[in-house]
Amino acid sequence: MTVREVAREAYREALPALAASLVGGLFAGVVLSGMRAELRAVPGLLVLVPALLATRGNVYGSLGARISTALHQGLVEPRVRGGDERLRAAVAAALANGLLVSSFAAVAVFAILTVLGDSVAPLPVLVATALLSGFLSGVALAGVVVTAVFAGYRRGRDPDTLVGPLVTTTGDLFGMLFLLVAVRLVLFAAGVV
């Protein structure tokens, strides 16, 4: 294959995923614009949003890359089975990393805004919101990443080409949707709503 043919093939595989990423990002923005009441009720939440979205992309992009590498090396089969220990371990590690980084981000936002003298929600509210949204979006993202990587691989697509745009899109979309759900649940549990 020539360089031109390789480049053409890469763009042919990546373009639909990139287009879907654009649309997904716009929907995530629509969800964020609809969260005005929640953003007012939880000072500091807006500062937390980019950190949580970046966390989803980094953690679950790494999961997709790990699974893709395992497929290329023949370490896992391209189908979901409950008995595949490597796959379960990779998903569990991604979920644990996502929760750990989400809680760290909430603590960091609280500390930074406190030092700057800005108003900020109580630490338990920020941490609970970050953990709940991290868990819900993590479960959804893990399912989407595993399914898409396996489906793409079985159809002859390079999973590495799919993972980036897929995780960006679903991470932003699920991240915002589940952040909205999480903050509403936390505010309800706190008796604010």
XYZ file of N, CA, C and O in Angstrom:
772
model
N 0.829 -1.187 0.000
C 0.000 0.000 0.000
C 0.869 1.245 0.000
O 1.850 1.314 0.728
N 0.456 2.231 -0.758
C 1.178 3.493 -0.793
C 0.751 4.362 0.391
O -0.257 4.091 1.049
N 1.515 5.398 0.628
C 1.190 6.327 1.713
C -0.167 6.966 1.458
O -0.980 7.133 2.375
N -0.422 7.283 0.214
C -1.697 7.909 -0.143
C -2.870 6.970 0.159
O -3.899 7.398 0.682
N -2.733 5.708 -0.173
C -3.802 4.729 0.086
C -4.016 4.532 1.587
O -5.162 4.430 2.044
N -2.941 4.499 2.343
C -3.049 4.357 3.799
C -3.766 5.571 4.386
O -4.659 5.436 5.229
N -3.386 6.758 3.930
C -4.026 7.983 4.421
C -5.502 8.015 4.054
O -6.352 8.365 4.882
N -5.820 7.626 2.829
C -7.214 7.609 2.391
C -8.033 6.635 3.244
O -9.145 6.951 3.662
N -7.479 5.468 3.516
C -8.169 4.465 4.335
C -8.379 4.970 5.767
O -9.444 4.780 6.352
N -7.370 5.616 6.302
C -7.490 6.151 7.667
C -8.589 7.207 7.742
O -9.398 7.212 8.678
N -8.641 8.093 6.757
C -9.686 9.117 6.748
C -11.060 8.497 6.517
O -12.048 8.925 7.094
N -11.125 7.484 5.675
C -12.408 6.826 5.418
C -12.952 6.186 6.700
O -14.145 6.261 6.970
N -12.079 5.613 7.493
C -12.507 4.991 8.741
C -12.817 6.024 9.815
O -13.737 5.855 10.602
N -12.045 7.098 9.866
C -12.167 8.054 10.962
C -13.225 9.120 10.735
O -13.799 9.632 11.696
N -13.528 9.476 9.490
C -14.435 10.580 9.218
C -15.827 10.405 9.823
O -16.336 11.335 10.460
N -16.481 9.244 9.688
C -17.786 9.093 10.330
C -17.717 9.234 11.849
O -18.591 9.851 12.468
N -16.659 8.698 12.449
C -16.515 8.810 13.900
C -16.293 10.265 14.309
O -16.828 10.723 15.327
N -15.525 10.994 13.519
C -15.294 12.409 13.831
C -16.567 13.231 13.670
O -16.828 14.147 14.451
N -17.371 12.918 12.659
C -18.651 13.614 12.476
C -19.585 13.337 13.646
O -20.253 14.244 14.158
N -19.622 12.083 14.080
C -20.444 11.730 15.246
C -19.932 12.449 16.490
O -20.718 12.882 17.349
N -18.620 12.610 16.596
C -18.026 13.314 17.725
C -18.481 14.767 17.759
O -18.798 15.308 18.817
N -18.541 15.394 16.616
C -19.002 16.776 16.522
C -20.449 16.899 17.003
O -20.779 17.757 17.818
N -21.305 16.027 16.517
C -22.723 16.059 16.897
C -22.880 15.778 18.386
O -23.638 16.449 19.091
N -22.145 14.785 18.886
C -22.211 14.462 20.312
C -21.757 15.622 21.179
O -22.348 15.891 22.231
N -20.705 16.317 20.762
C -20.237 17.478 21.503
C -21.271 18.591 21.546
O -21.425 19.271 22.566
N -21.978 18.766 20.450
C -23.043 19.784 20.432
C -24.173 19.416 21.394
O -24.695 20.267 22.109
N -24.549 18.127 21.432
C -25.589 17.692 22.368
C -25.133 17.872 23.815
O -25.921 18.260 24.677
N -23.856 17.596 24.085
C -23.327 17.805 25.437
C -23.418 19.284 25.813
O -23.749 19.621 26.956
N -23.146 20.163 24.859
C -23.280 21.593 25.108
C -24.714 22.005 25.395
O -24.971 22.852 26.248
N -25.652 21.366 24.708
C -27.070 21.641 24.963
C -27.449 21.218 26.383
O -28.155 21.937 27.093
N -26.950 20.061 26.813
C -27.223 19.605 28.182
C -26.631 20.593 29.180
O -27.296 20.974 30.151
N -25.393 21.023 28.942
C -24.756 21.977 29.856
C -25.531 23.288 29.916
O -25.735 23.843 30.994
N -26.030 23.762 28.781
C -26.784 25.023 28.794
C -28.110 24.873 29.526
O -28.647 25.860 30.021
N -28.615 23.651 29.620
C -29.857 23.411 30.359
C -29.656 23.197 31.849
O -30.618 22.959 32.580
N -28.411 23.283 32.322
C -28.111 23.029 33.734
C -27.945 24.320 34.538
O -27.307 24.329 35.582
N -28.543 25.389 34.092
C -28.326 26.673 34.765
C -28.713 26.634 36.237
O -27.982 27.143 37.089
N -29.862 26.050 36.553
C -30.314 25.993 37.948
C -29.354 25.175 38.803
O -29.026 25.555 39.938
N -28.878 24.066 38.270
C -27.958 23.206 39.024
C -26.613 23.900 39.220
O -25.988 23.776 40.271
N -26.163 24.628 38.195
C -24.894 25.344 38.310
C -24.976 26.459 39.350
O -23.994 26.738 40.043
N -26.144 27.083 39.490
C -26.328 28.099 40.525
C -26.428 27.455 41.901
O -25.935 28.009 42.888
N -27.066 26.295 41.973
C -27.270 25.623 43.263
C -25.983 25.015 43.816
O -25.851 24.849 45.035
N -25.051 24.660 42.931
C -23.788 24.029 43.359
C -22.620 24.880 42.837
O -22.057 24.583 41.784
N -22.260 25.914 43.592
C -21.133 26.745 43.160
C -19.859 25.892 43.032
O -19.564 25.070 43.892
N -19.166 26.073 41.948
C -17.959 25.295 41.692
C -18.188 24.155 40.721
O -17.229 23.579 40.199
N -19.438 23.833 40.462
C -19.735 22.722 39.560
C -19.243 23.018 38.143
O -18.696 22.135 37.482
N -19.391 24.240 37.703
C -18.937 24.591 36.359
C -17.423 24.438 36.224
O -16.928 24.037 35.180
N -16.695 24.731 37.292
C -15.245 24.555 37.276
C -14.895 23.069 37.207
O -13.895 22.682 36.613
N -15.741 22.240 37.776
C -15.506 20.794 37.811
C -15.794 20.121 36.475
O -15.201 19.078 36.159
N -16.669 20.704 35.668
C -17.092 20.071 34.410
C -15.922 19.716 33.483
O -15.817 18.564 33.053
N -15.015 20.637 33.147
C -13.926 20.253 32.231
C -13.048 19.133 32.787
O -12.603 18.251 32.043
N -12.805 19.160 34.098
C -11.979 18.108 34.700
C -12.665 16.750 34.593
O -12.025 15.734 34.275
N -13.963 16.720 34.835
C -14.680 15.444 34.750
C -14.732 14.936 33.314
O -14.569 13.733 33.068
N -14.955 15.822 32.366
C -15.007 15.391 30.965
C -13.643 14.913 30.480
O -13.543 13.925 29.756
N -12.588 15.605 30.885
C -11.241 15.170 30.507
C -10.926 13.811 31.123
O -10.298 12.964 30.478
N -11.387 13.611 32.343
C -11.180 12.321 33.015
C -11.823 11.193 32.225
O -11.212 10.144 32.011
N -13.041 11.410 31.777
C -13.732 10.357 31.006
C -12.937 10.023 29.750
O -12.723 8.870 29.432
N -12.509 11.046 29.044
C -11.760 10.818 27.815
C -10.448 10.089 28.051
O -10.108 9.146 27.340
N -9.716 10.513 29.068
C -8.413 9.901 29.331
C -8.545 8.462 29.829
O -7.848 7.563 29.348
N -9.405 8.247 30.796
C -9.521 6.918 31.397
C -10.104 5.917 30.406
O -9.568 4.814 30.229
N -11.170 6.285 29.735
C -11.828 5.315 28.853
C -11.180 5.252 27.475
O -11.301 4.249 26.790
N -10.455 6.282 27.093
C -9.611 6.186 25.901
C -8.499 5.184 26.132
O -8.154 4.381 25.253
N -7.941 5.206 27.337
C -6.911 4.240 27.706
C -7.492 2.827 27.733
O -6.833 1.875 27.289
N -8.704 2.684 28.229
C -9.362 1.367 28.218
C -9.509 0.864 26.790
O -9.197 -0.296 26.495
N -9.980 1.719 25.895
C -10.144 1.321 24.499
C -8.827 0.935 23.863
O -8.734 -0.057 23.127
N -7.768 1.697 24.156
C -6.455 1.382 23.607
C -5.936 0.056 24.161
O -5.340 -0.747 23.433
N -6.180 -0.183 25.439
C -5.741 -1.431 26.069
C -6.443 -2.634 25.429
O -5.821 -3.651 25.128
N -7.745 -2.499 25.222
C -8.502 -3.594 24.613
C -8.079 -3.787 23.166
O -7.926 -4.923 22.695
N -7.871 -2.688 22.459
C -7.437 -2.770 21.068
C -6.101 -3.497 20.955
O -5.921 -4.367 20.100
N -5.172 -3.163 21.822
C -3.865 -3.827 21.819
C -4.014 -5.311 22.124
O -3.383 -6.158 21.484
N -4.860 -5.629 23.096
C -5.084 -7.037 23.447
C -5.701 -7.807 22.280
O -5.363 -8.976 22.055
N -6.578 -7.162 21.524
C -7.151 -7.806 20.337
C -6.078 -8.064 19.291
O -5.999 -9.155 18.719
N -5.257 -7.050 19.023
C -4.200 -7.195 18.015
C -3.188 -8.276 18.395
O -2.637 -8.946 17.531
N -2.959 -8.441 19.700
C -2.005 -9.445 20.165
C -2.638 -10.814 20.365
O -1.941 -11.762 20.694
N -3.951 -10.901 20.204
C -4.631 -12.174 20.383
C -4.837 -12.565 21.837
O -5.105 -13.735 22.138
N -4.752 -11.608 22.744
C -4.920 -11.907 24.167
C -6.386 -12.003 24.578
O -6.695 -12.630 25.587
N -7.267 -11.323 23.845
C -8.703 -11.419 24.094
C -9.415 -11.703 22.781
O -8.930 -11.340 21.709
N -10.537 -12.351 22.892
C -11.379 -12.620 21.730
C -12.322 -11.438 21.535
O -12.764 -10.834 22.518
N -12.690 -11.124 20.294
C -13.556 -9.961 20.048
C -15.030 -10.239 20.343
O -15.903 -10.032 19.507
N -15.312 -10.714 21.530
C -16.699 -10.915 21.965
C -16.734 -10.782 23.483
O -15.768 -11.096 24.181
N -17.853 -10.330 23.965
C -18.006 -10.121 25.402
C -18.396 -11.444 26.045
O -19.397 -12.053 25.682
N -17.548 -11.857 26.955
C -17.832 -13.058 27.742
C -17.565 -12.719 29.195
O -16.591 -12.051 29.512
N -18.400 -13.227 30.066
C -18.222 -12.958 31.491
C -16.965 -13.584 32.066
O -16.439 -13.143 33.077
N -16.426 -14.609 31.416
C -15.281 -15.309 31.964
C -13.937 -14.772 31.527
O -12.908 -15.297 31.935
N -13.895 -13.741 30.693
C -12.617 -13.204 30.221
C -12.010 -12.328 31.313
O -12.394 -11.178 31.502
N -11.044 -12.892 32.008
C -10.457 -12.226 33.158
C -9.723 -10.931 32.788
O -9.798 -9.939 33.512
N -9.037 -10.929 31.659
C -8.302 -9.727 31.238
C -9.253 -8.575 30.950
O -8.991 -7.428 31.323
N -10.342 -8.889 30.288
C -11.315 -7.856 29.961
C -11.970 -7.311 31.231
O -12.098 -6.096 31.397
N -12.361 -8.194 32.121
C -12.961 -7.756 33.391
C -11.994 -6.890 34.187
O -12.381 -5.867 34.763
N -10.734 -7.302 34.225
C -9.736 -6.535 34.971
C -9.524 -5.152 34.359
O -9.389 -4.157 35.083
N -9.497 -5.076 33.042
C -9.300 -3.786 32.370
C -10.477 -2.847 32.646
O -10.283 -1.663 32.930
N -11.689 -3.374 32.583
C -12.880 -2.555 32.849
C -12.916 -2.126 34.312
O -13.192 -0.956 34.628
N -12.619 -3.041 35.226
C -12.608 -2.706 36.655
C -11.556 -1.642 36.958
O -11.803 -0.709 37.736
N -10.390 -1.758 36.341
C -9.334 -0.763 36.555
C -9.760 0.605 36.022
O -9.503 1.638 36.662
N -10.418 0.613 34.874
C -10.889 1.881 34.312
C -11.930 2.525 35.230
O -11.875 3.738 35.485
N -12.865 1.728 35.723
C -13.886 2.265 36.635
C -13.244 2.813 37.908
O -13.582 3.910 38.371
N -12.314 2.056 38.477
C -11.650 2.499 39.708
C -10.853 3.777 39.459
O -10.918 4.720 40.262
N -10.123 3.835 38.353
C -9.362 5.047 38.027
C -10.283 6.235 37.822
O -9.989 7.346 38.264
N -11.397 5.999 37.129
C -12.351 7.080 36.900
C -12.911 7.639 38.198
O -13.032 8.862 38.362
N -13.238 6.767 39.126
C -13.779 7.220 40.415
C -12.721 7.947 41.238
O -13.012 8.980 41.855
N -11.520 7.422 41.239
C -10.444 8.052 41.993
C -10.136 9.451 41.460
O -10.048 10.420 42.220
N -10.020 9.573 40.157
C -9.700 10.876 39.567
C -10.878 11.844 39.715
O -10.674 13.045 39.932
N -12.098 11.342 39.625
C -13.266 12.211 39.808
C -13.296 12.792 41.213
O -13.550 13.992 41.390
N -13.043 11.963 42.222
C -13.046 12.471 43.596
C -11.884 13.444 43.817
O -12.037 14.468 44.489
N -10.720 13.130 43.245
C -9.580 14.044 43.354
C -9.906 15.397 42.712
O -9.576 16.448 43.264
N -10.558 15.368 41.547
C -10.918 16.614 40.870
C -11.867 17.445 41.734
O -11.719 18.678 41.819
N -12.831 16.787 42.386
C -13.770 17.515 43.243
C -13.042 18.158 44.423
O -13.298 19.321 44.766
N -12.129 17.427 45.037
C -11.360 17.977 46.159
C -10.486 19.139 45.682
O -10.381 20.174 46.350
N -9.866 18.985 44.522
C -9.010 20.045 43.980
C -9.823 21.304 43.682
O -9.379 22.421 43.999
N -10.996 21.151 43.094
C -11.852 22.313 42.815
C -12.242 23.003 44.114
O -12.177 24.235 44.221
N -12.629 22.215 45.112
C -12.992 22.798 46.402
C -11.818 23.580 46.996
O -11.983 24.720 47.439
N -10.639 22.981 46.988
C -9.463 23.627 47.576
C -9.083 24.894 46.816
O -8.816 25.943 47.432
N -9.066 24.823 45.514
C -8.665 25.983 44.706
C -9.645 27.137 44.870
O -9.238 28.293 45.079
N -10.939 26.836 44.795
C -11.929 27.911 44.938
C -11.933 28.484 46.347
O -12.150 29.688 46.534
N -11.666 27.655 47.344
C -11.589 28.142 48.721
C -10.395 29.080 48.885
O -10.511 30.161 49.469
N -9.236 28.680 48.355
C -8.036 29.527 48.440
C -8.251 30.850 47.700
O -7.807 31.901 48.154
N -8.948 30.790 46.569
C -9.206 32.011 45.799
C -10.297 32.884 46.411
O -10.526 34.006 45.959
N -11.010 32.352 47.407
C -12.062 33.116 48.060
C -13.374 33.120 47.307
O -14.258 33.921 47.609
N -13.520 32.254 46.323
C -14.779 32.158 45.575
C -15.768 31.299 46.355
O -15.389 30.473 47.188
N -17.044 31.495 46.046
C -18.044 30.648 46.697
C -17.959 29.251 46.087
O -17.740 29.079 44.893
N -18.121 28.268 46.940
C -18.024 26.885 46.505
C -18.976 26.051 47.352
O -19.199 26.342 48.526
N -19.551 25.040 46.736
C -20.461 24.140 47.436
C -19.683 23.364 48.494
O -18.454 23.247 48.414
N -20.376 22.811 49.471
C -19.682 21.986 50.469
C -18.956 20.819 49.790
O -19.421 20.279 48.779
N -17.821 20.444 50.360
C -17.003 19.374 49.791
C -17.789 18.072 49.593
O -17.669 17.448 48.525
N -18.609 17.638 50.563
C -19.358 16.387 50.332
C -20.292 16.443 49.127
O -20.469 15.436 48.427
N -20.846 17.601 48.840
C -21.735 17.748 47.679
C -20.928 17.593 46.391
O -21.343 16.873 45.470
N -19.780 18.251 46.313
C -18.946 18.145 45.112
C -18.429 16.720 44.921
O -18.469 16.175 43.815
N -17.953 16.101 45.995
C -17.407 14.747 45.887
C -18.503 13.751 45.530
O -18.319 12.899 44.651
N -19.648 13.856 46.178
C -20.755 12.927 45.881
C -21.211 13.075 44.433
O -21.453 12.070 43.744
N -21.305 14.306 43.960
C -21.700 14.545 42.567
C -20.673 13.954 41.604
O -21.033 13.275 40.640
N -19.407 14.189 41.871
C -18.347 13.679 40.998
C -18.311 12.152 41.003
O -18.173 11.527 39.949
N -18.438 11.547 42.188
C -18.398 10.082 42.271
C -19.601 9.437 41.596
O -19.455 8.458 40.857
N -20.784 9.971 41.848
C -21.983 9.393 41.249
C -21.966 9.544 39.728
O -22.235 8.581 38.996
N -21.609 10.721 39.251
C -21.555 10.901 37.794
C -20.430 10.059 37.197
O -20.566 9.516 36.101
N -19.317 9.925 37.923
C -18.214 9.096 37.458
C -18.596 7.636 37.351
O -18.221 6.952 36.389
N -19.340 7.148 38.326
C -19.766 5.745 38.289
C -20.766 5.500 37.160
O -20.605 4.571 36.369
N -21.781 6.335 37.072
C -22.818 6.137 36.051
C -22.249 6.262 34.639
O -22.496 5.417 33.771
N -21.475 7.314 34.403
C -20.903 7.476 33.064
C -19.839 6.422 32.798
O -19.671 5.978 31.661
N -19.138 5.975 33.830
C -18.128 4.938 33.666
C -18.717 3.617 33.217
O -18.173 2.952 32.320
N -19.820 3.236 33.830
C -20.477 1.990 33.434
C -20.948 2.083 31.980
O -20.727 1.176 31.175
N -21.570 3.207 31.640
C -22.055 3.384 30.271
C -20.891 3.428 29.271
O -20.940 2.772 28.225
N -19.842 4.166 29.594
C -18.699 4.276 28.685
C -17.974 2.951 28.516
O -17.562 2.612 27.409
N -17.801 2.216 29.593
C -17.134 0.916 29.485
C -17.910 0.008 28.537
O -17.321 -0.656 27.675
N -19.231 0.003 28.671
C -20.057 -0.807 27.773
C -19.940 -0.377 26.324
O -19.786 -1.203 25.424
N -19.980 0.916 26.093
C -19.892 1.436 24.726
C -18.519 1.155 24.129
O -18.411 0.713 22.981
N -17.469 1.395 24.897
C -16.116 1.200 24.380
C -15.872 -0.258 24.033
O -15.397 -0.578 22.943
N -16.208 -1.156 24.952
C -15.984 -2.587 24.697
C -16.784 -3.046 23.484
O -16.250 -3.707 22.578
N -18.041 -2.680 23.429
C -18.899 -3.092 22.315
C -18.395 -2.536 20.985
O -18.292 -3.262 19.997
N -18.062 -1.252 20.951
C -17.624 -0.629 19.699
C -16.278 -1.169 19.236
O -16.084 -1.410 18.039
N -15.348 -1.361 20.167
C -14.035 -1.887 19.785
C -14.176 -3.296 19.223
O -13.611 -3.626 18.186
N -14.957 -4.124 19.898
C -15.144 -5.497 19.418
C -15.888 -5.522 18.083
O -15.507 -6.247 17.170
N -16.944 -4.725 17.955
C -17.715 -4.704 16.711
C -16.861 -4.184 15.556
O -16.891 -4.749 14.458
N -16.106 -3.132 15.794
C -15.234 -2.602 14.745
C -14.171 -3.601 14.330
O -13.898 -3.790 13.144
N -13.591 -4.277 15.298
C -12.548 -5.265 15.011
C -13.112 -6.421 14.185
O -12.490 -6.866 13.223
N -14.305 -6.888 14.548
C -14.928 -7.997 13.801
C -15.268 -7.585 12.370
O -15.315 -8.422 11.477
N -15.530 -6.305 12.157
C -15.859 -5.812 10.809
C -14.617 -5.391 10.021
O -14.735 -4.803 8.953
N -13.438 -5.659 10.563
C -12.211 -5.342 9.846
C -11.723 -3.914 10.012
O -10.810 -3.496 9.311
N -12.303 -3.166 10.915
C -11.865 -1.794 11.167
C -10.739 -1.809 12.197
O -10.656 -2.694 13.034
N -9.909 -0.803 12.143
C -8.858 -0.669 13.139
C -9.466 -0.023 14.379
O -9.885 1.137 14.338
N -9.529 -0.749 15.502
C -10.146 -0.180 16.702
C -9.439 1.075 17.204
O -10.066 1.926 17.828
N -8.146 1.189 16.947
C -7.420 2.382 17.394
C -7.953 3.645 16.723
O -7.933 4.721 17.311
N -8.438 3.516 15.497
C -9.010 4.659 14.780
C -10.360 5.051 15.365
O -10.734 6.220 15.358
N -11.099 4.079 15.881
C -12.434 4.327 16.416
C -12.419 4.870 17.834
O -13.296 5.641 18.212
N -11.443 4.446 18.634
C -11.483 4.714 20.073
C -11.482 6.203 20.392
O -12.301 6.673 21.186
N -10.591 6.979 19.791
C -10.487 8.402 20.129
C -11.782 9.168 19.940
O -12.326 9.720 20.898
N -12.297 9.219 18.722
C -13.547 9.965 18.520
C -14.733 9.369 19.288
O -15.582 10.108 19.782
N -14.757 8.050 19.400
C -15.862 7.408 20.112
C -15.867 7.800 21.581
O -16.903 8.172 22.138
N -14.717 7.732 22.220
C -14.643 8.077 23.640
C -14.899 9.562 23.845
O -15.564 9.953 24.807
N -14.418 10.395 22.938
C -14.670 11.828 23.049
C -16.167 12.109 23.000
O -16.707 12.824 23.840
N -16.829 11.518 22.027
C -18.263 11.749 21.855
C -19.067 11.212 23.016
O -19.831 11.934 23.648
N -18.919 9.925 23.279
C -19.727 9.313 24.342
C -19.324 9.842 25.707
O -20.168 9.978 26.592
N -18.031 10.150 25.884
C -17.596 10.698 27.164
C -18.228 12.042 27.449
O -18.690 12.297 28.561
N -18.261 12.916 26.449
C -18.895 14.226 26.636
C -20.398 14.083 26.839
O -20.975 14.690 27.738
N -21.013 13.287 26.004
C -22.470 13.145 26.080
C -22.905 12.476 27.379
O -23.718 13.017 28.131
N -22.349 11.296 27.656
C -22.714 10.607 28.901
C -22.227 11.376 30.116
O -22.888 11.401 31.153
N -21.060 11.994 29.988
C -20.536 12.763 31.108
C -21.477 13.877 31.517
O -21.760 14.063 32.702
N -21.992 14.615 30.545
C -22.913 15.715 30.872
C -24.270 15.195 31.334
O -24.841 15.716 32.289
N -24.783 14.178 30.645
C -26.086 13.638 31.053
C -26.047 13.097 32.479
O -26.932 13.380 33.294
N -25.017 12.320 32.780
C -24.934 11.724 34.108
C -24.500 12.733 35.170
O -24.816 12.558 36.347
N -23.811 13.798 34.773
C -23.529 14.864 35.729
C -24.831 15.551 36.129
O -25.052 15.841 37.304
N -25.706 15.774 35.160
C -27.015 16.362 35.451
C -27.819 15.459 36.383
O -28.374 15.914 37.386
N -27.852 14.174 36.069
C -28.571 13.211 36.930
C -27.966 13.201 38.327
O -28.674 13.258 39.335
N -26.638 13.138 38.399
C -25.955 13.047 39.690
C -26.201 14.285 40.548
O -26.509 14.165 41.741
N -26.072 15.461 39.969
C -26.252 16.672 40.768
C -27.696 16.784 41.244
O -27.950 17.203 42.377
N -28.636 16.381 40.423
C -30.041 16.413 40.871
C -30.287 15.424 42.000
O -30.995 15.735 42.963
N -29.698 14.241 41.899
C -29.854 13.238 42.970
C -29.184 13.713 44.261
O -29.749 13.551 45.348
N -28.003 14.291 44.151
C -27.294 14.773 45.339
C -28.055 15.923 45.979
O -28.206 15.970 47.208
N -28.555 16.843 45.181
C -29.339 17.956 45.734
C -30.637 17.473 46.362
O -31.049 17.968 47.416
N -31.264 16.474 45.750
C -32.472 15.890 46.334
C -32.159 15.229 47.664
O -32.887 15.408 48.640
N -31.072 14.451 47.706
C -30.685 13.780 48.950
C -30.307 14.786 50.038
O -30.547 14.534 51.232
N -29.754 15.920 49.644
C -29.385 16.952 50.603
C -30.565 17.813 51.015
O -30.447 18.665 51.886
N -31.715 17.585 50.380
C -32.923 18.339 50.709
C -32.968 19.723 50.105
O -33.758 20.553 50.514
N -32.149 19.971 49.106
C -32.118 21.288 48.469
C -33.230 21.407 47.442
O -33.807 22.468 47.255
N -33.534 20.321 46.751
C -34.564 20.355 45.698
C -35.839 19.775 46.216
O -35.935 18.818 46.884
